[in-house]
Short mmCIF file of C-alpha atoms in Angstrom, two decimals:
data_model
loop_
_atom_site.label_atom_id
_atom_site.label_comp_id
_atom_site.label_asym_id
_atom_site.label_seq_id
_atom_site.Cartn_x
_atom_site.Cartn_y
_atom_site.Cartn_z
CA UNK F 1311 -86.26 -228.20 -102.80
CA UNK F 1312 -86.78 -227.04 -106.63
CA UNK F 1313 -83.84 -229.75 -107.65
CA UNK F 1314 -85.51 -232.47 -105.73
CA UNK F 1315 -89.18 -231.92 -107.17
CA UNK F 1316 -87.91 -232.18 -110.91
CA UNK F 1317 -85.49 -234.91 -109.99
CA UNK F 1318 -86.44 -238.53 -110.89
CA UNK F 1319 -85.03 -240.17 -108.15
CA UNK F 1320 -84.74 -237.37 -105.26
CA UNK F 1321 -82.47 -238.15 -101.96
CA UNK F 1322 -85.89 -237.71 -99.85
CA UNK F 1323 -88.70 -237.31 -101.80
CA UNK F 1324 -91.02 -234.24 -101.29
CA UNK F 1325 -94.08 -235.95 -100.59
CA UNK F 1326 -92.65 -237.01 -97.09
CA UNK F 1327 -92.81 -233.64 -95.87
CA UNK F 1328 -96.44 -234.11 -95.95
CA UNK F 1329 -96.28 -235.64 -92.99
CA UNK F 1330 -96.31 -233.98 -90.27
CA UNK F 1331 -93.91 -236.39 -87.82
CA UNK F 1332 -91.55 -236.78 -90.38
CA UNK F 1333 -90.78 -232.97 -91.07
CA UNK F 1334 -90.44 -232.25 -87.27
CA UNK F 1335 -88.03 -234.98 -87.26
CA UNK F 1336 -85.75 -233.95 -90.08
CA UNK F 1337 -85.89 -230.11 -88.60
CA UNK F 1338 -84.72 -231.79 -85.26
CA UNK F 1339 -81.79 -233.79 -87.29
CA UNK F 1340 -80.48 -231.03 -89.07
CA UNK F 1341 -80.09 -228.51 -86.05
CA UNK F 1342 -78.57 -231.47 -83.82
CA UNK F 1343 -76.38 -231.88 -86.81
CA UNK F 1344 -75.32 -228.45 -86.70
CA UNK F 1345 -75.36 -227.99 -82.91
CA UNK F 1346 -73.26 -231.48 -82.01
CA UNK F 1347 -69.78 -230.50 -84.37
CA UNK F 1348 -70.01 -226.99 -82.34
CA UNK F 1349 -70.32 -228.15 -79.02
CA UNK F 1350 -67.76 -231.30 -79.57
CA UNK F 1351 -65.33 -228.95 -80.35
CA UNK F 1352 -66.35 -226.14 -77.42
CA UNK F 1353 -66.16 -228.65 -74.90
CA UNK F 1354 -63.14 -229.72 -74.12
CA UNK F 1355 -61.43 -226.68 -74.55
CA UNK F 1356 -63.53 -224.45 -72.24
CA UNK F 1357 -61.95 -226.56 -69.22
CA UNK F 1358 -58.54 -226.57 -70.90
CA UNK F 1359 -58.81 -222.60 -71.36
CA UNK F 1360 -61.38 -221.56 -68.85
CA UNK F 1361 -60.42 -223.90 -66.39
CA UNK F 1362 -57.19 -224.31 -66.62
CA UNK F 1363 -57.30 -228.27 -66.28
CA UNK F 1364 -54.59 -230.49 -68.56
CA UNK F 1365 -56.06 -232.55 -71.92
CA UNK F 1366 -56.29 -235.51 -70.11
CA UNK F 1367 -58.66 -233.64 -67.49
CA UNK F 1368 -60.76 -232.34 -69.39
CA UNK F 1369 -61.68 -235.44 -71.59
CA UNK F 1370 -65.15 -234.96 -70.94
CA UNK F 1371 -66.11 -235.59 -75.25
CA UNK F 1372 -65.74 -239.59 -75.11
CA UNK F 1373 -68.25 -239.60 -72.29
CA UNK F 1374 -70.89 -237.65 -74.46
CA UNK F 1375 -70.09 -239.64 -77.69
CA UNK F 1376 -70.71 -242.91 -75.99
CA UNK F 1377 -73.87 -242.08 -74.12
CA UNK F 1378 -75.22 -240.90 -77.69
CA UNK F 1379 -74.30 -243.70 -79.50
CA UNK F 1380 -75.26 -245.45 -77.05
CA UNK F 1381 -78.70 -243.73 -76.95
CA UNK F 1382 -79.07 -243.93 -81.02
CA UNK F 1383 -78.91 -247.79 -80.61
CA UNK F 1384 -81.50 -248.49 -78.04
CA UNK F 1385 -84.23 -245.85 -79.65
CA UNK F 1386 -83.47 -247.31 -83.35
CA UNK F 1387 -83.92 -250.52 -81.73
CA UNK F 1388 -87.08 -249.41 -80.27
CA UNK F 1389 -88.48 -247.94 -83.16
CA UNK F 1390 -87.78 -250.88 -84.98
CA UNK F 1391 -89.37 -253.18 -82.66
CA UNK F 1392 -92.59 -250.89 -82.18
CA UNK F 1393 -92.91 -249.03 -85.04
CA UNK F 1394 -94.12 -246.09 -82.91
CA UNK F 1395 -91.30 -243.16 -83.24
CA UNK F 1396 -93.49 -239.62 -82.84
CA UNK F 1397 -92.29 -239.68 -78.99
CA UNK F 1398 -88.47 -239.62 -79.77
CA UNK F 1399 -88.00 -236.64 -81.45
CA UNK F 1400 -90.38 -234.58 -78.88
CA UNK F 1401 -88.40 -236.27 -76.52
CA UNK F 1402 -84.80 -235.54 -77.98
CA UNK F 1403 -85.66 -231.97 -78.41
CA UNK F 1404 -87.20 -231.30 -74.29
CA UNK F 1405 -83.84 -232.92 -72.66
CA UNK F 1406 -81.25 -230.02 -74.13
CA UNK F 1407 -84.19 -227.78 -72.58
CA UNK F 1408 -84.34 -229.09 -69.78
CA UNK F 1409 -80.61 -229.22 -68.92
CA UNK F 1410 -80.32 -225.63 -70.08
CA UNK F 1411 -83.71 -224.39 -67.69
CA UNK F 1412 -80.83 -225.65 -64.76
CA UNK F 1413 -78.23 -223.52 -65.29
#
């Protein structure tokens, strides 16, 4: 944060973490960011290991990649079309809660 106050031209500028939205929103982004490499890689190994199933079996990543990018699309399009995006990342962050509550 102390390089990109001084900096001319800063990546994101400070002044956007003002807002209130946008903060909760880039907080959200950076833990999925961290979260999504880890579990992409944990996943289809624990049924190759744990389970004992063949690659091919356990080829449960391509279904997760698609359904997010898949998901990415049609709430950029939203947001795009509305304008409105406060929803989203309240939403995004109450789903991995809620599938983890039903375990």
């Amino acid at each position: 944060m102390r390089v990109e106050r001084r900096a001319p031209e800063p990546v994101i500028p400070p002044r956007l973490f003002r807002d209130r939205n946008f903060t909760v929103a880039q907080v959200l982004g950076f833990v999925t960011g961290a979260a999504m490499p880890a579990a992409a890689s944990y996943l289809p190994q624990y049924p190759q290991f744990g389970r004992d199933m063949s690659s091919t079996e356990s080829g449960l990543l391509l279904p997760l990649m698609l359904g997010m990018m898949g998901a990415q699309l049609v709430i950029g399009r939203r947001i795009a079309d509305g304008g409105r995006y406060r929803g989203y990342p309240i939403a995004g962050a109450r789903w991995p809660w809620r599938g983890r509550c039903r375990c």
